[in-house]
Amino acid sequence: MTTDSLPVTTVPVSVPIREAIVRYGFVAVTVVLIAYFLLSEPNFRTSSNLWGLLVYAAPVGIAGLGVTIAMTVGGLDLSVGSTAGFAVSLAAWTMVIGNQVGGVAIVVVLIAGGLIGLLNACLIVWARIPDLLATLTTMFAVMGLKLVLVDGRSISSRMTLEDGSTAPGRFTDGFLYLAQGKIGPVPFPAILLIVMSVLVWFLLERTRWGRLLYAVGANPEASRLAGVRVGLYRSAAYVASGVLASVAGLLLAARIGQGDVSAGNSLLLDAVAVALVGTSVLGRNVPNAWGTVLGAVLVTVMVVGFSMKGLPYYVQDVAKGAVLLVALLFSYTLSTRRATLPGQPT
């Protein structure tokens, strides 16, 4: 047989183009939007605003990292917003009503976030309630607990209590540093977001525990037969999600300087959105830390940029929905490797 008679396999030109769009399309959208606002809005390109983008993105990005970890085990944590809101009120109550220092408030809030995550784990792993229903139940319970804790009122320094006395404590300077401090020219929330992102990336991509989290999410039965303690890994994922949500709440509390009872209400949708958007970054089609952070940055760029353009808030919501739609198109319609979202068969 001569070489002339051998069959020749050709790859359609459209396939490489489509794969390039899937891998780099979302990154390109982010770069184009940033370039557009840089060129069209002088205030957008100031150094303070550029650092401010990361400051604004930090709570959403950190809460989104918690959702990302829950997604790796095939779940979805709907309680991150209420956990962050509870963290805001609990931190304020500890410092203002309990008259404690900021360090004590931070420890109390982190423990509370871990306990909320543990409650989710108990409902999902031991009570065998589906993830969405269990975390939805926790969301409502935590929202109610927050209002009970503060009697339905926002907490601020030197506020008047029900008995007519003045609250003894205040938001300490050390606590406010979480959102208002800087290390050199870099705001502390930006540093915290980067550090948390690196830690979650390292956990998921460079450790045995991360590989097992992905394995549990892909096929829990096969993982169980291979000797993996599936319940333990799923529980750990939800505890981590609760802790990260409480960190996001600490940043919100330090930013606004009071225990606003409405804080965290919109964080759930944003955190879930950036985690879902992150699955399409670079064609990964799996939950990943850097994709989530890029999604948080993109959402922040849109909110800040459109606000500078004078567009109303409801237009910004439409833009967020459009970006999520584009990301899902990258993951499902154009990609040859289909992403698997929580609740879908693998």
mmCIF file of C-alpha atoms in Angstrom:
data_model
loop_
_atom_site.group_PDB
_atom_site.id
_atom_site.type_symbol
_atom_site.label_atom_id
_atom_site.label_comp_id
_atom_site.label_asym_id
_atom_site.label_seq_id
_atom_site.Cartn_x
_atom_site.Cartn_y
_atom_site.Cartn_z
ATOM 1 C CA MET A 1 0.000 0.000 0.000
ATOM 2 C CA THR A 2 1.430 3.365 -0.959
ATOM 3 C CA THR A 3 1.175 6.491 1.088
ATOM 4 C CA ASP A 4 -1.108 7.939 -1.586
ATOM 5 C CA SER A 5 -3.744 5.351 -0.753
ATOM 6 C CA LEU A 6 -3.755 6.012 2.979
ATOM 7 C CA PRO A 7 -6.874 7.791 4.288
ATOM 8 C CA VAL A 8 -6.318 11.376 5.270
ATOM 9 C CA THR A 9 -8.148 12.745 8.295
ATOM 10 C CA THR A 10 -8.954 16.413 8.137
ATOM 11 C CA VAL A 11 -10.078 18.589 11.010
ATOM 12 C CA PRO A 12 -12.751 21.148 10.140
ATOM 13 C CA VAL A 13 -11.468 24.665 10.466
ATOM 14 C CA SER A 14 -14.476 25.563 12.576
ATOM 15 C CA VAL A 15 -13.466 23.131 15.344
ATOM 16 C CA PRO A 16 -10.209 24.891 16.365
ATOM 17 C CA ILE A 17 -11.954 28.251 16.131
ATOM 18 C CA ARG A 18 -14.783 27.042 18.312
ATOM 19 C CA GLU A 19 -12.374 25.598 20.881
ATOM 20 C CA ALA A 20 -10.438 28.881 20.946
ATOM 21 C CA ILE A 21 -13.673 30.770 21.593
ATOM 22 C CA VAL A 22 -14.570 28.373 24.395
ATOM 23 C CA ARG A 23 -11.123 28.617 26.018
ATOM 24 C CA TYR A 24 -10.480 32.324 25.700
ATOM 25 C CA GLY A 25 -13.845 33.880 24.883
ATOM 26 C CA PHE A 26 -14.776 34.731 28.452
ATOM 27 C CA VAL A 27 -11.335 36.159 29.196
ATOM 28 C CA ALA A 28 -11.617 38.218 26.017
ATOM 29 C CA VAL A 29 -15.012 39.585 27.098
ATOM 30 C CA THR A 30 -13.492 40.667 30.418
ATOM 31 C CA VAL A 31 -10.502 42.343 28.741
ATOM 32 C CA VAL A 32 -12.713 44.129 26.209
ATOM 33 C CA LEU A 33 -15.024 45.498 28.907
ATOM 34 C CA ILE A 34 -12.105 46.706 31.021
ATOM 35 C CA ALA A 35 -10.508 48.349 27.970
ATOM 36 C CA TYR A 36 -13.805 50.020 27.037
ATOM 37 C CA PHE A 37 -14.270 51.570 30.474
ATOM 38 C CA LEU A 38 -10.592 52.548 30.686
ATOM 39 C CA LEU A 39 -10.828 54.444 27.415
ATOM 40 C CA SER A 40 -14.261 55.980 27.904
ATOM 41 C CA GLU A 41 -14.225 56.906 31.617
ATOM 42 C CA PRO A 42 -11.308 58.939 33.008
ATOM 43 C CA ASN A 43 -12.348 58.165 36.591
ATOM 44 C CA PHE A 44 -12.287 54.443 35.862
ATOM 45 C CA ARG A 45 -8.579 54.417 35.069
ATOM 46 C CA THR A 46 -7.418 56.041 38.298
ATOM 47 C CA SER A 47 -5.273 53.840 40.531
ATOM 48 C CA SER A 48 -7.676 54.235 43.443
ATOM 49 C CA ASN A 49 -10.567 52.974 41.336
ATOM 50 C CA LEU A 50 -8.602 50.020 39.958
ATOM 51 C CA TRP A 51 -7.686 48.905 43.471
ATOM 52 C CA GLY A 52 -11.266 49.649 44.487
ATOM 53 C CA LEU A 53 -12.477 47.073 41.975
ATOM 54 C CA LEU A 54 -10.720 44.321 43.916
ATOM 55 C CA VAL A 55 -11.974 45.751 47.206
ATOM 56 C CA TYR A 56 -15.551 45.675 45.916
ATOM 57 C CA ALA A 57 -15.064 42.205 44.418
ATOM 58 C CA ALA A 58 -13.558 40.703 47.592
ATOM 59 C CA PRO A 59 -16.764 39.733 49.476
ATOM 60 C CA VAL A 60 -18.412 38.329 46.347
ATOM 61 C CA GLY A 61 -15.254 36.537 45.265
ATOM 62 C CA ILE A 62 -14.581 34.969 48.672
ATOM 63 C CA ALA A 63 -18.198 33.836 49.068
ATOM 64 C CA GLY A 64 -18.019 32.529 45.488
ATOM 65 C CA LEU A 65 -14.949 30.482 46.419
ATOM 66 C CA GLY A 66 -17.058 28.807 49.096
ATOM 67 C CA VAL A 67 -19.737 28.005 46.525
ATOM 68 C CA THR A 68 -16.987 26.683 44.240
ATOM 69 C CA ILE A 69 -15.779 24.217 46.871
ATOM 70 C CA ALA A 70 -19.351 23.012 47.433
ATOM 71 C CA MET A 71 -19.759 22.562 43.676
ATOM 72 C CA THR A 72 -16.673 20.346 43.471
ATOM 73 C CA VAL A 73 -18.499 17.673 45.495
ATOM 74 C CA GLY A 74 -21.579 17.960 43.310
ATOM 75 C CA GLY A 75 -23.518 20.302 45.591
ATOM 76 C CA LEU A 76 -24.554 23.928 45.780
ATOM 77 C CA ASP A 77 -24.620 26.065 48.922
ATOM 78 C CA LEU A 78 -27.595 28.434 48.916
ATOM 79 C CA SER A 79 -26.925 29.596 52.474
ATOM 80 C CA VAL A 80 -23.799 31.679 51.737
ATOM 81 C CA GLY A 81 -25.731 34.959 51.549
ATOM 82 C CA SER A 82 -27.568 34.441 54.825
ATOM 83 C CA THR A 83 -24.356 33.234 56.485
ATOM 84 C CA ALA A 84 -22.560 36.411 55.407
ATOM 85 C CA GLY A 85 -25.476 38.534 56.623
ATOM 86 C CA PHE A 86 -25.493 36.698 59.946
ATOM 87 C CA ALA A 87 -21.744 37.323 60.210
ATOM 88 C CA VAL A 88 -22.331 41.059 59.803
ATOM 89 C CA SER A 89 -24.917 41.175 62.615
ATOM 90 C CA LEU A 90 -22.978 38.807 64.869
ATOM 91 C CA ALA A 91 -19.764 40.820 64.528
ATOM 92 C CA ALA A 92 -21.642 44.036 65.302
ATOM 93 C CA TRP A 93 -23.436 42.469 68.296
ATOM 94 C CA THR A 94 -20.182 41.091 69.710
ATOM 95 C CA MET A 95 -18.381 44.437 69.555
ATOM 96 C CA VAL A 96 -21.188 46.929 70.211
ATOM 97 C CA ILE A 97 -23.491 45.048 72.589
ATOM 98 C CA GLY A 98 -21.005 42.543 73.984
ATOM 99 C CA ASN A 99 -18.282 45.206 74.268
ATOM 100 C CA GLN A 100 -15.586 42.901 72.899
ATOM 101 C CA VAL A 101 -12.554 43.732 70.756
ATOM 102 C CA GLY A 102 -12.442 43.104 67.033
ATOM 103 C CA GLY A 103 -10.267 39.988 67.349
ATOM 104 C CA VAL A 104 -12.895 38.281 69.517
ATOM 105 C CA ALA A 105 -15.608 39.214 67.000
ATOM 106 C CA ILE A 106 -13.590 37.700 64.152
ATOM 107 C CA VAL A 107 -13.088 34.413 65.998
ATOM 108 C CA VAL A 108 -16.762 34.221 67.005
ATOM 109 C CA VAL A 109 -17.910 34.884 63.440
ATOM 110 C CA LEU A 110 -15.561 32.275 61.918
ATOM 111 C CA ILE A 111 -16.736 29.661 64.425
ATOM 112 C CA ALA A 112 -20.367 30.520 63.640
ATOM 113 C CA GLY A 113 -19.708 30.162 59.915
ATOM 114 C CA GLY A 114 -18.134 26.756 60.469
ATOM 115 C CA LEU A 115 -21.103 25.645 62.579
ATOM 116 C CA ILE A 116 -23.551 26.739 59.864
ATOM 117 C CA GLY A 117 -21.541 24.735 57.356
ATOM 118 C CA LEU A 118 -21.574 21.778 59.744
ATOM 119 C CA LEU A 119 -25.365 22.069 59.994
ATOM 120 C CA ASN A 120 -25.575 21.872 56.210
ATOM 121 C CA ALA A 121 -23.311 18.828 56.277
ATOM 122 C CA CYS A 122 -25.490 17.074 58.849
ATOM 123 C CA LEU A 123 -28.630 17.716 56.813
ATOM 124 C CA ILE A 124 -27.040 16.575 53.554
ATOM 125 C CA VAL A 125 -24.789 13.705 54.603
ATOM 126 C CA TRP A 126 -26.534 12.186 57.611
ATOM 127 C CA ALA A 127 -30.149 13.243 57.097
ATOM 128 C CA ARG A 128 -29.766 12.625 53.334
ATOM 129 C CA ILE A 129 -31.674 15.744 52.354
ATOM 130 C CA PRO A 130 -30.797 16.973 48.831
ATOM 131 C CA ASP A 131 -28.232 19.763 48.807
ATOM 132 C CA LEU A 132 -30.497 22.471 47.421
ATOM 133 C CA LEU A 133 -33.314 21.754 49.879
ATOM 134 C CA ALA A 134 -30.980 21.441 52.867
ATOM 135 C CA THR A 135 -29.095 24.676 52.217
ATOM 136 C CA LEU A 136 -32.350 26.458 51.376
ATOM 137 C CA THR A 137 -33.694 25.404 54.791
ATOM 138 C CA THR A 138 -30.520 26.630 56.452
ATOM 139 C CA MET A 139 -30.756 29.910 54.576
ATOM 140 C CA PHE A 140 -34.200 30.702 55.992
ATOM 141 C CA ALA A 141 -33.234 29.535 59.491
ATOM 142 C CA VAL A 142 -30.097 31.681 59.575
ATOM 143 C CA MET A 143 -31.951 34.709 58.214
ATOM 144 C CA GLY A 144 -34.485 34.374 61.035
ATOM 145 C CA LEU A 145 -31.775 33.794 63.637
ATOM 146 C CA LYS A 146 -30.043 36.990 62.538
ATOM 147 C CA LEU A 147 -33.187 39.022 63.132
ATOM 148 C CA VAL A 148 -33.789 37.368 66.502
ATOM 149 C CA LEU A 149 -30.230 38.140 67.590
ATOM 150 C CA VAL A 150 -30.572 41.885 66.919
ATOM 151 C CA ASP A 151 -34.332 42.223 67.535
ATOM 152 C CA GLY A 152 -34.797 43.106 63.868
ATOM 153 C CA ARG A 153 -32.685 46.268 64.171
ATOM 154 C CA SER A 154 -29.395 47.366 62.681
ATOM 155 C CA ILE A 155 -26.592 47.726 65.219
ATOM 156 C CA SER A 156 -24.344 50.774 65.290
ATOM 157 C CA SER A 157 -21.843 52.245 67.736
ATOM 158 C CA ARG A 158 -23.339 54.197 70.656
ATOM 159 C CA MET A 159 -26.854 53.129 69.737
ATOM 160 C CA THR A 160 -29.690 53.378 72.236
ATOM 161 C CA LEU A 161 -30.786 50.016 73.605
ATOM 162 C CA GLU A 162 -34.357 48.976 74.462
ATOM 163 C CA ASP A 163 -33.860 49.763 78.156
ATOM 164 C CA GLY A 164 -32.819 53.313 77.305
ATOM 165 C CA SER A 165 -29.114 52.804 77.965
ATOM 166 C CA THR A 166 -26.343 53.367 75.439
ATOM 167 C CA ALA A 167 -24.510 50.452 73.892
ATOM 168 C CA PRO A 168 -21.122 50.159 75.625
ATOM 169 C CA GLY A 169 -19.012 49.061 72.655
ATOM 170 C CA ARG A 170 -18.077 50.197 69.183
ATOM 171 C CA PHE A 171 -16.501 48.979 65.974
ATOM 172 C CA THR A 172 -12.800 48.864 66.819
ATOM 173 C CA ASP A 173 -10.131 50.313 64.546
ATOM 174 C CA GLY A 174 -8.511 46.902 64.211
ATOM 175 C CA PHE A 175 -11.728 45.408 62.920
ATOM 176 C CA LEU A 176 -12.348 48.265 60.482
ATOM 177 C CA TYR A 177 -8.845 47.648 59.104
ATOM 178 C CA LEU A 178 -10.229 44.519 57.408
ATOM 179 C CA ALA A 179 -11.984 46.698 54.827
ATOM 180 C CA GLN A 180 -10.247 50.055 55.162
ATOM 181 C CA GLY A 181 -6.613 49.152 55.832
ATOM 182 C CA LYS A 182 -3.733 48.997 53.367
ATOM 183 C CA ILE A 183 -0.405 47.240 53.136
ATOM 184 C CA GLY A 184 1.622 49.714 51.149
ATOM 185 C CA PRO A 185 -0.582 50.924 48.293
ATOM 186 C CA VAL A 186 -2.625 47.712 48.203
ATOM 187 C CA PRO A 187 -5.947 47.600 50.123
ATOM 188 C CA PHE A 188 -6.191 44.766 52.616
ATOM 189 C CA PRO A 189 -9.411 43.281 51.083
ATOM 190 C CA ALA A 190 -7.600 42.902 47.753
ATOM 191 C CA ILE A 191 -4.744 41.067 49.474
ATOM 192 C CA LEU A 192 -7.208 38.861 51.338
ATOM 193 C CA LEU A 193 -9.019 37.975 48.108
ATOM 194 C CA ILE A 194 -5.740 37.037 46.413
ATOM 195 C CA VAL A 195 -4.553 34.977 49.387
ATOM 196 C CA MET A 196 -7.868 33.122 49.672
ATOM 197 C CA SER A 197 -7.864 32.455 45.930
ATOM 198 C CA VAL A 198 -4.348 31.009 46.035
ATOM 199 C CA LEU A 199 -5.232 28.809 49.013
ATOM 200 C CA VAL A 200 -8.387 27.434 47.367
ATOM 201 C CA TRP A 201 -6.547 26.946 44.058
ATOM 202 C CA PHE A 202 -3.743 25.070 45.817
ATOM 203 C CA LEU A 203 -6.226 22.924 47.727
ATOM 204 C CA LEU A 204 -8.244 21.957 44.666
ATOM 205 C CA GLU A 205 -5.483 21.660 42.076
ATOM 206 C CA ARG A 206 -2.323 20.646 43.943
ATOM 207 C CA THR A 207 -3.365 18.409 46.813
ATOM 208 C CA ARG A 208 -4.736 14.904 47.194
ATOM 209 C CA TRP A 209 -7.747 16.274 49.094
ATOM 210 C CA GLY A 210 -8.655 18.495 46.154
ATOM 211 C CA ARG A 211 -8.471 15.631 43.682
ATOM 212 C CA LEU A 212 -10.690 13.560 45.952
ATOM 213 C CA LEU A 213 -13.209 16.424 46.220
ATOM 214 C CA TYR A 214 -13.490 16.439 42.437
ATOM 215 C CA ALA A 215 -13.723 12.634 42.389
ATOM 216 C CA VAL A 216 -16.569 12.686 44.924
ATOM 217 C CA GLY A 217 -18.441 15.220 42.817
ATOM 218 C CA ALA A 218 -17.884 13.312 39.581
ATOM 219 C CA ASN A 219 -18.886 9.868 40.837
ATOM 220 C CA PRO A 220 -19.587 9.440 44.562
ATOM 221 C CA GLU A 221 -20.408 5.734 44.272
ATOM 222 C CA ALA A 222 -17.150 4.902 42.491
ATOM 223 C CA SER A 223 -15.276 7.019 45.044
ATOM 224 C CA ARG A 224 -16.939 5.129 47.882
ATOM 225 C CA LEU A 225 -15.990 1.776 46.334
ATOM 226 C CA ALA A 226 -12.423 3.043 46.012
ATOM 227 C CA GLY A 227 -12.284 3.644 49.758
ATOM 228 C CA VAL A 228 -12.880 7.386 49.811
ATOM 229 C CA ARG A 229 -14.854 8.633 52.814
ATOM 230 C CA VAL A 230 -17.421 10.439 50.696
ATOM 231 C CA GLY A 231 -19.460 11.772 53.615
ATOM 232 C CA LEU A 232 -16.379 13.280 55.246
ATOM 233 C CA TYR A 233 -15.300 15.097 52.088
ATOM 234 C CA ARG A 234 -18.785 16.420 51.390
ATOM 235 C CA SER A 235 -19.039 17.625 54.990
ATOM 236 C CA ALA A 236 -15.653 19.339 54.782
ATOM 237 C CA ALA A 237 -16.706 21.131 51.602
ATOM 238 C CA TYR A 238 -19.779 22.652 53.258
ATOM 239 C CA VAL A 239 -17.879 23.615 56.408
ATOM 240 C CA ALA A 240 -15.307 25.389 54.210
ATOM 241 C CA SER A 241 -18.119 27.131 52.342
ATOM 242 C CA GLY A 242 -19.610 28.358 55.625
ATOM 243 C CA VAL A 243 -16.268 29.690 56.860
ATOM 244 C CA LEU A 244 -15.577 31.526 53.587
ATOM 245 C CA ALA A 245 -19.073 33.036 53.643
ATOM 246 C CA SER A 246 -18.407 34.308 57.169
ATOM 247 C CA VAL A 247 -15.136 35.885 55.959
ATOM 248 C CA ALA A 248 -17.130 37.686 53.274
ATOM 249 C CA GLY A 249 -19.510 38.881 55.999
ATOM 250 C CA LEU A 250 -16.600 40.224 58.048
ATOM 251 C CA LEU A 251 -15.486 42.311 55.072
ATOM 252 C CA LEU A 252 -19.017 43.652 54.612
ATOM 253 C CA ALA A 253 -19.300 44.554 58.299
ATOM 254 C CA ALA A 254 -15.948 46.353 58.262
ATOM 255 C CA ARG A 255 -16.886 48.187 55.071
ATOM 256 C CA ILE A 256 -20.212 49.595 56.268
ATOM 257 C CA GLY A 257 -19.153 49.994 59.919
ATOM 258 C CA GLN A 258 -22.417 48.777 61.388
ATOM 259 C CA GLY A 259 -24.577 45.677 61.677
ATOM 260 C CA ASP A 260 -26.995 46.349 58.843
ATOM 261 C CA VAL A 261 -29.733 43.704 58.909
ATOM 262 C CA SER A 262 -30.057 43.875 55.106
ATOM 263 C CA ALA A 263 -26.358 43.199 54.496
ATOM 264 C CA GLY A 264 -25.680 40.065 52.508
ATOM 265 C CA ASN A 265 -29.134 39.870 50.925
ATOM 266 C CA SER A 266 -27.789 40.132 47.378
ATOM 267 C CA LEU A 267 -24.606 38.183 48.015
ATOM 268 C CA LEU A 268 -26.146 34.768 47.328
ATOM 269 C CA LEU A 269 -27.057 35.483 43.708
ATOM 270 C CA ASP A 270 -23.730 37.163 42.983
ATOM 271 C CA ALA A 271 -21.680 34.388 44.638
ATOM 272 C CA VAL A 272 -23.523 31.615 42.807
ATOM 273 C CA ALA A 273 -23.302 33.552 39.536
ATOM 274 C CA VAL A 274 -19.534 34.056 39.691
ATOM 275 C CA ALA A 275 -18.981 30.406 40.642
ATOM 276 C CA LEU A 276 -21.085 29.244 37.689
ATOM 277 C CA VAL A 277 -19.428 31.737 35.361
ATOM 278 C CA GLY A 278 -16.037 30.501 36.528
ATOM 279 C CA THR A 279 -16.685 27.006 35.176
ATOM 280 C CA SER A 280 -16.441 28.351 31.609
ATOM 281 C CA VAL A 281 -13.081 30.110 32.010
ATOM 282 C CA LEU A 282 -10.383 28.605 29.764
ATOM 283 C CA GLY A 283 -12.760 25.800 28.823
ATOM 284 C CA ARG A 284 -12.258 24.055 32.173
ATOM 285 C CA ASN A 285 -15.955 23.201 32.566
ATOM 286 C CA VAL A 286 -15.345 22.362 36.215
ATOM 287 C CA PRO A 287 -15.559 24.570 39.327
ATOM 288 C CA ASN A 288 -12.204 26.293 39.824
ATOM 289 C CA ALA A 289 -10.827 29.106 41.969
ATOM 290 C CA TRP A 290 -9.354 31.388 39.307
ATOM 291 C CA GLY A 291 -12.460 31.173 37.170
ATOM 292 C CA THR A 292 -14.555 32.252 40.151
ATOM 293 C CA VAL A 293 -12.258 35.206 40.863
ATOM 294 C CA LEU A 294 -12.359 36.276 37.216
ATOM 295 C CA GLY A 295 -16.146 36.092 37.333
ATOM 296 C CA ALA A 296 -16.185 38.279 40.449
ATOM 297 C CA VAL A 297 -13.890 40.818 38.790
ATOM 298 C CA LEU A 298 -16.057 40.889 35.662
ATOM 299 C CA VAL A 299 -19.254 41.436 37.645
ATOM 300 C CA THR A 300 -17.540 44.217 39.600
ATOM 301 C CA VAL A 301 -16.236 45.860 36.432
ATOM 302 C CA MET A 302 -19.752 45.878 34.994
ATOM 303 C CA VAL A 303 -21.339 47.312 38.159
ATOM 304 C CA VAL A 304 -18.735 50.046 38.613
ATOM 305 C CA GLY A 305 -18.443 50.855 34.918
ATOM 306 C CA PHE A 306 -22.175 51.036 34.296
ATOM 307 C CA SER A 307 -22.613 53.132 37.442
ATOM 308 C CA MET A 308 -20.088 55.614 36.067
ATOM 309 C CA LYS A 309 -22.042 55.623 32.826
ATOM 310 C CA GLY A 310 -25.140 56.584 34.808
ATOM 311 C CA LEU A 311 -27.084 53.437 33.967
ATOM 312 C CA PRO A 312 -29.772 52.455 36.508
ATOM 313 C CA TYR A 313 -29.319 49.425 38.742
ATOM 314 C CA TYR A 314 -31.862 47.292 36.875
ATOM 315 C CA VAL A 315 -29.815 47.590 33.689
ATOM 316 C CA GLN A 316 -26.869 46.229 35.659
ATOM 317 C CA ASP A 317 -28.943 43.178 36.618
ATOM 318 C CA VAL A 318 -29.736 42.593 32.959
ATOM 319 C CA ALA A 319 -26.027 42.801 32.165
ATOM 320 C CA LYS A 320 -25.213 40.232 34.859
ATOM 321 C CA GLY A 321 -27.788 37.881 33.393
ATOM 322 C CA ALA A 322 -26.360 38.371 29.914
ATOM 323 C CA VAL A 323 -22.853 37.545 31.094
ATOM 324 C CA LEU A 324 -24.065 34.384 32.835
ATOM 325 C CA LEU A 325 -25.870 33.402 29.635
ATOM 326 C CA VAL A 326 -22.690 33.884 27.598
ATOM 327 C CA ALA A 327 -20.740 31.757 30.078
ATOM 328 C CA LEU A 328 -23.302 28.957 29.890
ATOM 329 C CA LEU A 329 -23.195 29.107 26.097
ATOM 330 C CA PHE A 330 -19.433 28.640 26.280
ATOM 331 C CA SER A 331 -19.818 25.664 28.629
ATOM 332 C CA TYR A 332 -22.775 23.899 27.002
ATOM 333 C CA THR A 333 -23.490 25.044 23.470
ATOM 334 C CA LEU A 334 -20.026 25.607 22.023
ATOM 335 C CA SER A 335 -17.864 23.308 24.126
ATOM 336 C CA THR A 336 -17.309 19.681 23.184
ATOM 337 C CA ARG A 337 -16.640 18.972 26.880
ATOM 338 C CA ARG A 338 -19.933 19.573 28.627
ATOM 339 C CA ALA A 339 -19.884 20.996 32.121
ATOM 340 C CA THR A 340 -21.777 19.226 34.868
ATOM 341 C CA LEU A 341 -23.647 21.420 37.296
ATOM 342 C CA PRO A 342 -24.866 20.314 40.731
ATOM 343 C CA GLY A 343 -27.774 17.925 40.538
ATOM 344 C CA GLN A 344 -26.992 16.718 37.020
ATOM 345 C CA PRO A 345 -25.913 13.175 36.247
ATOM 346 C CA THR A 346 -22.207 12.924 35.434
#
